[in-house]
CSV table of C-alpha atoms and ligand atoms in Angstrom, one decimal:
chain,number,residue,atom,x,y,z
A,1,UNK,CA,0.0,0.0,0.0
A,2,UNK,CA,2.9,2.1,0.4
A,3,UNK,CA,4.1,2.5,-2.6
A,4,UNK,CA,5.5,6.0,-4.5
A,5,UNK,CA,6.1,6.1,-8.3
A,6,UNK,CA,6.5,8.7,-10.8
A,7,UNK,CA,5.4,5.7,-13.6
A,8,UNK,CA,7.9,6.0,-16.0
A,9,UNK,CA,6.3,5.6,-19.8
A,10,UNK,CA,9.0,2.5,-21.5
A,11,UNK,CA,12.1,4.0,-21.7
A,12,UNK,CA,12.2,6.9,-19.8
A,13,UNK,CA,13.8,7.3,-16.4
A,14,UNK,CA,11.6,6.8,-13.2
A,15,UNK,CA,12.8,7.1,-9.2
A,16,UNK,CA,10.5,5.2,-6.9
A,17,UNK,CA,10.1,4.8,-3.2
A,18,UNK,CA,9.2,1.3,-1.6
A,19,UNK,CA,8.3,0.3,1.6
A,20,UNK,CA,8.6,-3.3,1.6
A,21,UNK,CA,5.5,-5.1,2.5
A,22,UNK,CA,4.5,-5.3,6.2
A,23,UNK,CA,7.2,-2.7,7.1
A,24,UNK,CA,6.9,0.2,9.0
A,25,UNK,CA,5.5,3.3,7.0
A,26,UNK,CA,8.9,5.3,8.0
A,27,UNK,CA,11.0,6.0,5.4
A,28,UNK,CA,13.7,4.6,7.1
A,29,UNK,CA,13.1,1.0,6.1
A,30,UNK,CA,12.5,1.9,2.4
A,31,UNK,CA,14.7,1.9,-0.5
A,32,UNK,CA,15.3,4.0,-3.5
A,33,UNK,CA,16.8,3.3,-7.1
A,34,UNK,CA,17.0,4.2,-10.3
A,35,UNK,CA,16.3,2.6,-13.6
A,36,UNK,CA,15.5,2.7,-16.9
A,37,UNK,CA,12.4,1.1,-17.6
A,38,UNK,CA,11.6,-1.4,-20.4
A,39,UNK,CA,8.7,-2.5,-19.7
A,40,UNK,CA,5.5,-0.1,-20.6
A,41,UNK,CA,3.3,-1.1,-17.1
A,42,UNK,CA,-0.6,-2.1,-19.0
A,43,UNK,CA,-1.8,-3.2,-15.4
A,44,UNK,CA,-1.1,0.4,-14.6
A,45,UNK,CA,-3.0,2.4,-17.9
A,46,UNK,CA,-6.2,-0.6,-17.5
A,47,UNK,CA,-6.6,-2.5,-14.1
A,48,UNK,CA,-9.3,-4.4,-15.9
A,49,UNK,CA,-7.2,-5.8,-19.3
A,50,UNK,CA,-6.5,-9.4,-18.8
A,51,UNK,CA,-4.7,-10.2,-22.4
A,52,UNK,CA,-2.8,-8.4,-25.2
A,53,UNK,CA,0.0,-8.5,-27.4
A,54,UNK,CA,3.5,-8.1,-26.5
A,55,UNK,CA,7.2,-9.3,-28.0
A,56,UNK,CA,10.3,-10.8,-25.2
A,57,UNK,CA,12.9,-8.4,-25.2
A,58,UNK,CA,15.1,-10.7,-22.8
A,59,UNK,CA,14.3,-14.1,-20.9
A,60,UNK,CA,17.0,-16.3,-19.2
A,61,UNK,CA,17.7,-17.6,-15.5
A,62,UNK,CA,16.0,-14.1,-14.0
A,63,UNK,CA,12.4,-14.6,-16.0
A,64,UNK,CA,11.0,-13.0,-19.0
A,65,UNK,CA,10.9,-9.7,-19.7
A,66,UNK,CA,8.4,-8.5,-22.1
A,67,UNK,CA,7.9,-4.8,-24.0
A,68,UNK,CA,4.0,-4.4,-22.2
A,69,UNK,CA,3.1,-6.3,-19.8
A,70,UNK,CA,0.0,-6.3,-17.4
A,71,UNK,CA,1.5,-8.5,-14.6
A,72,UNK,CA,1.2,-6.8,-11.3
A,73,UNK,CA,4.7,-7.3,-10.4
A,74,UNK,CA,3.9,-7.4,-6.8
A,75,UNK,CA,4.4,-4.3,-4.3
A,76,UNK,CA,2.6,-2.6,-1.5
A,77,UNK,CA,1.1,-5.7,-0.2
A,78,UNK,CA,-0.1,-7.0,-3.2
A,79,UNK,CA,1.2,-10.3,-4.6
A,80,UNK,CA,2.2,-10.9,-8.1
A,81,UNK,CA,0.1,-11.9,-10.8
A,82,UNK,CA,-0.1,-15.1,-12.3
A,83,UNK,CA,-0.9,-16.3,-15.8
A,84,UNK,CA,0.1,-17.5,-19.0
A,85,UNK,CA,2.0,-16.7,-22.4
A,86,UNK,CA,0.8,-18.0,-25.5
A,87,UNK,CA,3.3,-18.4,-28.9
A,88,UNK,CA,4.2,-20.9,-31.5
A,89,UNK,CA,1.6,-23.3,-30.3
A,90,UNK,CA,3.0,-23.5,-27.0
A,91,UNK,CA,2.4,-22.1,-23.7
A,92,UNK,CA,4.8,-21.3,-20.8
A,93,UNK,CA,2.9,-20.2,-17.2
A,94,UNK,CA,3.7,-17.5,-15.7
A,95,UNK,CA,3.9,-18.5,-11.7
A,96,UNK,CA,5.6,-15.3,-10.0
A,97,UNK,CA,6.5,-11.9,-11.1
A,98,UNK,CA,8.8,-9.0,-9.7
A,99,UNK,CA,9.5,-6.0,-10.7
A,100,UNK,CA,13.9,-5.0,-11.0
A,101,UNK,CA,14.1,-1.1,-11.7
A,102,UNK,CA,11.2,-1.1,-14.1
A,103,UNK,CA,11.6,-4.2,-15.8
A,104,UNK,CA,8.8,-6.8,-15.0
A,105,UNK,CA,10.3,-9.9,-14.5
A,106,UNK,CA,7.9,-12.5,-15.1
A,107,UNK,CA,8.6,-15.9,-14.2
A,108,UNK,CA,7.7,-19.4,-15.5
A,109,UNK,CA,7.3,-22.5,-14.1
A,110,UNK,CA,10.6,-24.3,-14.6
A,111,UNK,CA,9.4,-27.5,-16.7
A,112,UNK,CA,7.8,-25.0,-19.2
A,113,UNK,CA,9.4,-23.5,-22.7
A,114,UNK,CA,11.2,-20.0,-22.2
A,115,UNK,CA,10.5,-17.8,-25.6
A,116,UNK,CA,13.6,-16.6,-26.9
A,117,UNK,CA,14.0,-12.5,-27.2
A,118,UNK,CA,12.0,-11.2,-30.3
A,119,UNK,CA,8.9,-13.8,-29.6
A,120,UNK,CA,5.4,-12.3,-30.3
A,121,UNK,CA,3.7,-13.6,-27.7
A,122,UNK,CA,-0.1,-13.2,-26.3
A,123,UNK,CA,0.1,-12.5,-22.9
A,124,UNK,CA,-3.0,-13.5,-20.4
A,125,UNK,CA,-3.2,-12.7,-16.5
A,126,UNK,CA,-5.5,-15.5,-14.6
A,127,UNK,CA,-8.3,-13.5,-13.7
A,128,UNK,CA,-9.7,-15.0,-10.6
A,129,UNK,CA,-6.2,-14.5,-8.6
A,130,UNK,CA,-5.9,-10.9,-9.9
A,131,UNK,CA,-9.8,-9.9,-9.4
A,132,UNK,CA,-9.8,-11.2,-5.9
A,133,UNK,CA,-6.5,-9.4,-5.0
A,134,UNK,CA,-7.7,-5.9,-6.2
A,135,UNK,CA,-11.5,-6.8,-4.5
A,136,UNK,CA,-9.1,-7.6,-1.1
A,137,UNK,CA,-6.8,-4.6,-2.0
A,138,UNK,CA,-9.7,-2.1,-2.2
A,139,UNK,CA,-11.3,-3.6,0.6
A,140,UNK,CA,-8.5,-2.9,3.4
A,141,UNK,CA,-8.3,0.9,2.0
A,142,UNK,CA,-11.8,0.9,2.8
A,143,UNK,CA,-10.8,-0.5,6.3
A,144,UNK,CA,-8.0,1.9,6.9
A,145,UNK,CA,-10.5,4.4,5.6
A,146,UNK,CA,-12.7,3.8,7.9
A,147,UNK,CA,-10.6,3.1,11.2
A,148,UNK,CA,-9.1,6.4,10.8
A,149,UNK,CA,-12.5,8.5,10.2
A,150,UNK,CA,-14.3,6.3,13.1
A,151,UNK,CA,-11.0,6.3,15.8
A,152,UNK,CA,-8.9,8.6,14.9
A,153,UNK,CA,-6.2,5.6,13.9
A,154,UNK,CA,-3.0,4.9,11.6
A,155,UNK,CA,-2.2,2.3,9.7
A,156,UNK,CA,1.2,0.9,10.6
A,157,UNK,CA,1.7,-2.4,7.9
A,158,UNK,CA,-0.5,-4.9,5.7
A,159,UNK,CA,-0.3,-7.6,3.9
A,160,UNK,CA,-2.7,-9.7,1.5
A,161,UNK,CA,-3.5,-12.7,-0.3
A,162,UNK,CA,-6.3,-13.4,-2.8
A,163,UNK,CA,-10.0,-12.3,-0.4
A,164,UNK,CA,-8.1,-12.9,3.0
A,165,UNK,CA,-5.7,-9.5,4.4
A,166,UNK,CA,-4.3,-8.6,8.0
A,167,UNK,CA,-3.9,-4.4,8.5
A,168,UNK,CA,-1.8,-3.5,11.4
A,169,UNK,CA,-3.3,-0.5,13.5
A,170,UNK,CA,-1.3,2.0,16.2
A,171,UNK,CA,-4.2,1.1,18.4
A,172,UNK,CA,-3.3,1.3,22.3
A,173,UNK,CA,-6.7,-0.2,23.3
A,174,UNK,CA,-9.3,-1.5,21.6
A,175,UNK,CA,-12.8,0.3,22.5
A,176,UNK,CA,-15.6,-1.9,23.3
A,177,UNK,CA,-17.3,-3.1,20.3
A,178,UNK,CA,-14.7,-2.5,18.0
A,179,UNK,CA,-14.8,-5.5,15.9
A,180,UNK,CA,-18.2,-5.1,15.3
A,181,UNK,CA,-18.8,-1.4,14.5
A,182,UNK,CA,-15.7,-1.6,12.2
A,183,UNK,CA,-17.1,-4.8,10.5
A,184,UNK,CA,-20.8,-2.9,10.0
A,185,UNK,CA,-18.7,0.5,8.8
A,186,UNK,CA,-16.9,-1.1,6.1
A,187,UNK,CA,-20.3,-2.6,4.6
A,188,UNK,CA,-21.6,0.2,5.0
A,189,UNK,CA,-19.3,1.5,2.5
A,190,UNK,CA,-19.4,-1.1,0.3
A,191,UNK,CA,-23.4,-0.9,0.1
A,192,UNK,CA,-22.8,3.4,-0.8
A,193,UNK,CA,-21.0,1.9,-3.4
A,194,UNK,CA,-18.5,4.6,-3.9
A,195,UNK,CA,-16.1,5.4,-7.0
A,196,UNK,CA,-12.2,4.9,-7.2
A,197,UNK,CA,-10.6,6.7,-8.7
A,198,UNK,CA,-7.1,6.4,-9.9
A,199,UNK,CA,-4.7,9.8,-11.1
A,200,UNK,CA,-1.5,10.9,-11.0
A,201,UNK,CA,-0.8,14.4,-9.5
A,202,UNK,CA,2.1,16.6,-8.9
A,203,UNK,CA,3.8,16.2,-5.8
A,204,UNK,CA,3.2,19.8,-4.5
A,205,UNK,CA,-0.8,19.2,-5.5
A,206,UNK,CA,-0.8,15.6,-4.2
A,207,UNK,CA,0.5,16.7,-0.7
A,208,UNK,CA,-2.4,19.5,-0.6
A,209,UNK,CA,-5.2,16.4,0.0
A,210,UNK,CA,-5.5,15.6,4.1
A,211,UNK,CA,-5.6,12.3,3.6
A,212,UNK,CA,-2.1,11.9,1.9
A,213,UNK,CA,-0.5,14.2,4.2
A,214,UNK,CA,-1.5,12.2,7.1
A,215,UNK,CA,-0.2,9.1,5.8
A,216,UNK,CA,3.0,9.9,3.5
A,217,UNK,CA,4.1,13.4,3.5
A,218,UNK,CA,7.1,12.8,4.9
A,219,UNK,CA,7.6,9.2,3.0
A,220,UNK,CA,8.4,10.6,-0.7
A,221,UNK,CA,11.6,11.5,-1.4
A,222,UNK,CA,11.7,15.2,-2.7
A,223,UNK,CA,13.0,14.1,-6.0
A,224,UNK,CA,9.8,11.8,-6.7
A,225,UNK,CA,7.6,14.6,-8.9
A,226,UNK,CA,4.6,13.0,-9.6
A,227,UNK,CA,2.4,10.8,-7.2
A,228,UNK,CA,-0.4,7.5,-8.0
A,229,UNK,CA,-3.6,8.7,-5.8
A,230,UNK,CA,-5.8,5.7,-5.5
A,231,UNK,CA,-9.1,8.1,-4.4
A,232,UNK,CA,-12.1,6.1,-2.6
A,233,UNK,CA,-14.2,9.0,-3.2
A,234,UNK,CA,-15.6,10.5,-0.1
A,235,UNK,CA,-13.2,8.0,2.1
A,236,UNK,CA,-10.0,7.4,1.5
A,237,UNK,CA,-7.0,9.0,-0.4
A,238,UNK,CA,-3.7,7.1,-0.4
A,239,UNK,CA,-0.5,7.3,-2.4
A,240,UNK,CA,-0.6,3.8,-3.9
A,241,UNK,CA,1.1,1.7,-6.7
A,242,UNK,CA,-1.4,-1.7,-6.2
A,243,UNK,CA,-4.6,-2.5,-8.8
A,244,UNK,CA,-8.2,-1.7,-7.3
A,245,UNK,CA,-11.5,-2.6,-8.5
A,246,UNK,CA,-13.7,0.6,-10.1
A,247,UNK,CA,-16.2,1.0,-6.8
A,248,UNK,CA,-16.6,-0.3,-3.4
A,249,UNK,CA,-19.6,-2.6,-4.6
A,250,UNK,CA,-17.4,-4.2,-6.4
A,251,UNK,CA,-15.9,-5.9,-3.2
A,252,UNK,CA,-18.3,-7.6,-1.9
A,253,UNK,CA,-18.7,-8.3,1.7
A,254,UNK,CA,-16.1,-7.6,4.2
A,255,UNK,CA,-15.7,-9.9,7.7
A,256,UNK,CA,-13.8,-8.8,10.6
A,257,UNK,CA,-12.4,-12.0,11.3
A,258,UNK,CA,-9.7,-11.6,14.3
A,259,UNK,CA,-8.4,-8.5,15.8
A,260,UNK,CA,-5.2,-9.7,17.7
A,261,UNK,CA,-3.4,-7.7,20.6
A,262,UNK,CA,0.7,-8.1,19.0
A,263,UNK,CA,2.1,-5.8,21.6
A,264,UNK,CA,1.8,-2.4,22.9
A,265,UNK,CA,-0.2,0.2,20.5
A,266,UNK,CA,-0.1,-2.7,17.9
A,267,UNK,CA,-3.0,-4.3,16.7
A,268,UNK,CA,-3.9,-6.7,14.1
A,269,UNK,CA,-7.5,-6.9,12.2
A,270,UNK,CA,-7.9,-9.6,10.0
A,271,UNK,CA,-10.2,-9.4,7.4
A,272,UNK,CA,-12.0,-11.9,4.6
A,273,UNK,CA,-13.1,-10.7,1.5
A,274,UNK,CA,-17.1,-12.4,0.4
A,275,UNK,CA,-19.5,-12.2,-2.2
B,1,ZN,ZN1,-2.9,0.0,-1.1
Protein backbone atom coordinates (compact mmCIF):
# COMPACT_ATOMS: atom_id res chain seq x y z
CA UNK A 1 0.00 0.00 0.00
CA UNK A 2 2.85 2.15 0.38
CA UNK A 3 4.10 2.52 -2.60
CA UNK A 4 5.46 6.04 -4.53
CA UNK A 5 6.11 6.10 -8.35
CA UNK A 6 6.54 8.73 -10.77
CA UNK A 7 5.42 5.73 -13.62
CA UNK A 8 7.93 5.97 -16.04
CA UNK A 9 6.26 5.59 -19.82
CA UNK A 10 9.00 2.55 -21.49
CA UNK A 11 12.11 3.96 -21.73
CA UNK A 12 12.17 6.86 -19.85
CA UNK A 13 13.83 7.27 -16.41
CA UNK A 14 11.61 6.77 -13.17
CA UNK A 15 12.83 7.13 -9.21
CA UNK A 16 10.50 5.16 -6.89
CA UNK A 17 10.08 4.83 -3.18
CA UNK A 18 9.21 1.29 -1.65
CA UNK A 19 8.33 0.27 1.58
CA UNK A 20 8.56 -3.34 1.63
CA UNK A 21 5.49 -5.09 2.51
CA UNK A 22 4.47 -5.25 6.20
CA UNK A 23 7.22 -2.65 7.08
CA UNK A 24 6.94 0.20 8.99
CA UNK A 25 5.48 3.33 7.02
CA UNK A 26 8.86 5.34 7.96
CA UNK A 27 10.95 6.00 5.37
CA UNK A 28 13.69 4.63 7.14
CA UNK A 29 13.12 1.05 6.11
CA UNK A 30 12.54 1.90 2.42
CA UNK A 31 14.72 1.85 -0.47
CA UNK A 32 15.30 3.98 -3.47
CA UNK A 33 16.76 3.26 -7.05
CA UNK A 34 17.00 4.22 -10.33
CA UNK A 35 16.30 2.63 -13.58
CA UNK A 36 15.46 2.69 -16.95
CA UNK A 37 12.41 1.11 -17.63
CA UNK A 38 11.64 -1.35 -20.40
CA UNK A 39 8.68 -2.52 -19.69
CA UNK A 40 5.47 -0.13 -20.64
CA UNK A 41 3.30 -1.10 -17.14
CA UNK A 42 -0.65 -2.13 -18.98
CA UNK A 43 -1.82 -3.21 -15.35
CA UNK A 44 -1.09 0.40 -14.58
CA UNK A 45 -2.97 2.41 -17.88
CA UNK A 46 -6.19 -0.61 -17.47
CA UNK A 47 -6.56 -2.47 -14.14
CA UNK A 48 -9.33 -4.36 -15.92
CA UNK A 49 -7.19 -5.82 -19.29
CA UNK A 50 -6.52 -9.44 -18.77
CA UNK A 51 -4.75 -10.16 -22.36
CA UNK A 52 -2.83 -8.39 -25.16
CA UNK A 53 -0.04 -8.47 -27.37
CA UNK A 54 3.48 -8.12 -26.54
CA UNK A 55 7.21 -9.33 -28.03
CA UNK A 56 10.27 -10.81 -25.25
CA UNK A 57 12.92 -8.41 -25.22
CA UNK A 58 15.06 -10.73 -22.77
CA UNK A 59 14.28 -14.06 -20.93
CA UNK A 60 16.99 -16.30 -19.22
CA UNK A 61 17.72 -17.64 -15.54
CA UNK A 62 15.95 -14.14 -14.02
CA UNK A 63 12.40 -14.63 -16.01
CA UNK A 64 10.96 -12.96 -19.00
CA UNK A 65 10.89 -9.73 -19.75
CA UNK A 66 8.42 -8.49 -22.10
CA UNK A 67 7.93 -4.82 -23.96
CA UNK A 68 3.98 -4.40 -22.19
CA UNK A 69 3.12 -6.27 -19.75
CA UNK A 70 0.03 -6.34 -17.44
CA UNK A 71 1.51 -8.53 -14.60
CA UNK A 72 1.16 -6.81 -11.31
CA UNK A 73 4.68 -7.31 -10.43
CA UNK A 74 3.90 -7.38 -6.80
CA UNK A 75 4.43 -4.31 -4.25
CA UNK A 76 2.63 -2.56 -1.49
CA UNK A 77 1.12 -5.66 -0.16
CA UNK A 78 -0.12 -7.04 -3.15
CA UNK A 79 1.16 -10.26 -4.56
CA UNK A 80 2.21 -10.88 -8.12
CA UNK A 81 0.09 -11.89 -10.84
CA UNK A 82 -0.08 -15.13 -12.29
CA UNK A 83 -0.93 -16.28 -15.79
CA UNK A 84 0.05 -17.54 -18.96
CA UNK A 85 2.04 -16.72 -22.44
CA UNK A 86 0.79 -18.00 -25.45
CA UNK A 87 3.25 -18.36 -28.86
CA UNK A 88 4.18 -20.85 -31.50
CA UNK A 89 1.58 -23.33 -30.34
CA UNK A 90 3.00 -23.51 -26.96
CA UNK A 91 2.39 -22.14 -23.67
CA UNK A 92 4.80 -21.25 -20.85
CA UNK A 93 2.87 -20.24 -17.17
CA UNK A 94 3.70 -17.55 -15.71
CA UNK A 95 3.91 -18.49 -11.67
CA UNK A 96 5.59 -15.29 -10.01
CA UNK A 97 6.52 -11.87 -11.11
CA UNK A 98 8.82 -8.98 -9.67
CA UNK A 99 9.48 -6.04 -10.71
CA UNK A 100 13.91 -4.99 -10.99
CA UNK A 101 14.07 -1.12 -11.67
CA UNK A 102 11.21 -1.06 -14.10
CA UNK A 103 11.56 -4.15 -15.75
CA UNK A 104 8.80 -6.76 -15.00
CA UNK A 105 10.32 -9.92 -14.54
CA UNK A 106 7.92 -12.52 -15.10
CA UNK A 107 8.64 -15.93 -14.18
CA UNK A 108 7.67 -19.42 -15.49
CA UNK A 109 7.28 -22.47 -14.11
CA UNK A 110 10.64 -24.33 -14.57
CA UNK A 111 9.43 -27.45 -16.73
CA UNK A 112 7.85 -24.98 -19.16
CA UNK A 113 9.39 -23.52 -22.71
CA UNK A 114 11.15 -20.01 -22.17
CA UNK A 115 10.45 -17.76 -25.61
CA UNK A 116 13.59 -16.61 -26.88
CA UNK A 117 14.02 -12.50 -27.15
CA UNK A 118 12.01 -11.20 -30.25
CA UNK A 119 8.92 -13.78 -29.61
CA UNK A 120 5.37 -12.28 -30.34
CA UNK A 121 3.71 -13.56 -27.74
CA UNK A 122 -0.13 -13.23 -26.33
CA UNK A 123 0.09 -12.54 -22.85
CA UNK A 124 -3.01 -13.53 -20.39
CA UNK A 125 -3.17 -12.69 -16.52
CA UNK A 126 -5.46 -15.55 -14.59
CA UNK A 127 -8.32 -13.47 -13.67
CA UNK A 128 -9.70 -14.97 -10.60
CA UNK A 129 -6.21 -14.51 -8.63
CA UNK A 130 -5.92 -10.86 -9.91
CA UNK A 131 -9.78 -9.87 -9.42
CA UNK A 132 -9.79 -11.17 -5.89
CA UNK A 133 -6.46 -9.36 -4.97
CA UNK A 134 -7.68 -5.86 -6.17
CA UNK A 135 -11.49 -6.78 -4.47
CA UNK A 136 -9.10 -7.56 -1.07
CA UNK A 137 -6.77 -4.63 -1.98
CA UNK A 138 -9.66 -2.12 -2.20
CA UNK A 139 -11.29 -3.59 0.58
CA UNK A 140 -8.53 -2.85 3.37
CA UNK A 141 -8.27 0.89 2.01
CA UNK A 142 -11.79 0.95 2.78
CA UNK A 143 -10.85 -0.48 6.33
CA UNK A 144 -8.04 1.86 6.92
CA UNK A 145 -10.47 4.41 5.58
CA UNK A 146 -12.75 3.81 7.93
CA UNK A 147 -10.58 3.07 11.24
CA UNK A 148 -9.11 6.42 10.76
CA UNK A 149 -12.51 8.50 10.19
CA UNK A 150 -14.27 6.31 13.09
CA UNK A 151 -10.99 6.32 15.76
CA UNK A 152 -8.87 8.59 14.92
CA UNK A 153 -6.18 5.56 13.86
CA UNK A 154 -2.95 4.90 11.58
CA UNK A 155 -2.20 2.28 9.69
CA UNK A 156 1.24 0.93 10.61
CA UNK A 157 1.70 -2.40 7.87
CA UNK A 158 -0.50 -4.94 5.73
CA UNK A 159 -0.34 -7.58 3.91
CA UNK A 160 -2.67 -9.74 1.50
CA UNK A 161 -3.50 -12.71 -0.33
CA UNK A 162 -6.35 -13.42 -2.78
CA UNK A 163 -10.00 -12.25 -0.38
CA UNK A 164 -8.06 -12.88 3.05
CA UNK A 165 -5.67 -9.51 4.37
CA UNK A 166 -4.31 -8.60 7.96
CA UNK A 167 -3.89 -4.39 8.52
CA UNK A 168 -1.84 -3.46 11.40
CA UNK A 169 -3.28 -0.53 13.50
CA UNK A 170 -1.26 2.04 16.23
CA UNK A 171 -4.20 1.08 18.42
CA UNK A 172 -3.32 1.31 22.33
CA UNK A 173 -6.74 -0.23 23.27
CA UNK A 174 -9.27 -1.49 21.57
CA UNK A 175 -12.77 0.26 22.52
CA UNK A 176 -15.58 -1.87 23.32
CA UNK A 177 -17.28 -3.09 20.25
CA UNK A 178 -14.74 -2.51 17.98
CA UNK A 179 -14.83 -5.48 15.93
CA UNK A 180 -18.19 -5.07 15.25
CA UNK A 181 -18.80 -1.38 14.52
CA UNK A 182 -15.67 -1.56 12.18
CA UNK A 183 -17.13 -4.84 10.52
CA UNK A 184 -20.84 -2.94 10.04
CA UNK A 185 -18.74 0.50 8.80
CA UNK A 186 -16.92 -1.09 6.11
CA UNK A 187 -20.25 -2.56 4.65
CA UNK A 188 -21.64 0.22 4.98
CA UNK A 189 -19.31 1.52 2.52
CA UNK A 190 -19.42 -1.06 0.33
CA UNK A 191 -23.43 -0.90 0.11
CA UNK A 192 -22.77 3.37 -0.82
CA UNK A 193 -21.04 1.92 -3.44
CA UNK A 194 -18.51 4.62 -3.87
CA UNK A 195 -16.15 5.43 -6.99
CA UNK A 196 -12.24 4.94 -7.23
CA UNK A 197 -10.62 6.75 -8.68
CA UNK A 198 -7.10 6.43 -9.87
CA UNK A 199 -4.72 9.84 -11.13
CA UNK A 200 -1.46 10.87 -10.97
CA UNK A 201 -0.84 14.37 -9.48
CA UNK A 202 2.13 16.62 -8.90
CA UNK A 203 3.76 16.24 -5.82
CA UNK A 204 3.16 19.77 -4.50
CA UNK A 205 -0.83 19.16 -5.53
CA UNK A 206 -0.83 15.64 -4.15
CA UNK A 207 0.50 16.72 -0.73
CA UNK A 208 -2.38 19.48 -0.58
CA UNK A 209 -5.17 16.39 -0.04
CA UNK A 210 -5.46 15.59 4.10
CA UNK A 211 -5.62 12.31 3.60
CA UNK A 212 -2.13 11.85 1.89
CA UNK A 213 -0.47 14.21 4.23
CA UNK A 214 -1.52 12.23 7.09
CA UNK A 215 -0.20 9.08 5.79
CA UNK A 216 2.98 9.92 3.53
CA UNK A 217 4.05 13.43 3.47
CA UNK A 218 7.11 12.81 4.88
CA UNK A 219 7.59 9.23 3.03
CA UNK A 220 8.36 10.64 -0.66
CA UNK A 221 11.56 11.47 -1.36
CA UNK A 222 11.75 15.22 -2.75
CA UNK A 223 12.98 14.12 -6.03
CA UNK A 224 9.75 11.76 -6.74
CA UNK A 225 7.62 14.57 -8.92
CA UNK A 226 4.61 12.97 -9.57
CA UNK A 227 2.40 10.82 -7.17
CA UNK A 228 -0.37 7.53 -7.96
CA UNK A 229 -3.60 8.74 -5.80
CA UNK A 230 -5.84 5.70 -5.52
CA UNK A 231 -9.15 8.07 -4.41
CA UNK A 232 -12.06 6.10 -2.64
CA UNK A 233 -14.22 9.04 -3.24
CA UNK A 234 -15.56 10.49 -0.09
CA UNK A 235 -13.24 7.96 2.15
CA UNK A 236 -10.01 7.42 1.49
CA UNK A 237 -7.01 8.96 -0.36
CA UNK A 238 -3.72 7.12 -0.45
CA UNK A 239 -0.53 7.34 -2.41
CA UNK A 240 -0.58 3.84 -3.91
CA UNK A 241 1.09 1.66 -6.71
CA UNK A 242 -1.42 -1.66 -6.15
CA UNK A 243 -4.55 -2.50 -8.80
CA UNK A 244 -8.25 -1.66 -7.27
CA UNK A 245 -11.52 -2.59 -8.49
CA UNK A 246 -13.66 0.61 -10.12
CA UNK A 247 -16.21 1.05 -6.80
CA UNK A 248 -16.62 -0.34 -3.43
CA UNK A 249 -19.60 -2.57 -4.62
CA UNK A 250 -17.40 -4.20 -6.44
CA UNK A 251 -15.86 -5.85 -3.24
CA UNK A 252 -18.35 -7.56 -1.85
CA UNK A 253 -18.66 -8.26 1.67
CA UNK A 254 -16.08 -7.60 4.20
CA UNK A 255 -15.72 -9.93 7.75
CA UNK A 256 -13.82 -8.81 10.58
CA UNK A 257 -12.38 -12.04 11.32
CA UNK A 258 -9.71 -11.56 14.26
CA UNK A 259 -8.40 -8.47 15.84
CA UNK A 260 -5.23 -9.73 17.68
CA UNK A 261 -3.38 -7.75 20.58
CA UNK A 262 0.72 -8.08 19.04
CA UNK A 263 2.05 -5.79 21.59
CA UNK A 264 1.79 -2.37 22.92
CA UNK A 265 -0.25 0.21 20.47
CA UNK A 266 -0.13 -2.74 17.86
CA UNK A 267 -3.02 -4.30 16.75
CA UNK A 268 -3.93 -6.66 14.07
CA UNK A 269 -7.48 -6.90 12.19
CA UNK A 270 -7.92 -9.59 9.99
CA UNK A 271 -10.23 -9.43 7.44
CA UNK A 272 -11.98 -11.87 4.59
CA UNK A 273 -13.15 -10.66 1.50
CA UNK A 274 -17.07 -12.39 0.38
CA UNK A 275 -19.52 -12.20 -2.18
ZN1 LIG B 1 -2.88 0.00 -1.14
Amino acid sequence: MWLWCRWGDTKATSMCWVTPPGGQPAGTHGSRVTFVSRTHRLDLDDQTLREWDAVVLDSGPDGIVLDRSAFYPGGGGQPPDHGVLLWGGVQTRIVDARKTGDDVYLVPLDTDPLPPPGTAVRGAVEDDRRTSLMRTHSGLHVLCGVVFRDFGVLVTGGNMEPLTARMDFNLDAVPPGFKESVEDACNAELRLDRRIDVRSLPRDEAFQLPDIIRTATNLVPEDVKEVRIVDIVGLDQQADGGTHVASTGQVGRISVVKVENKGKGFRRVRIAISD
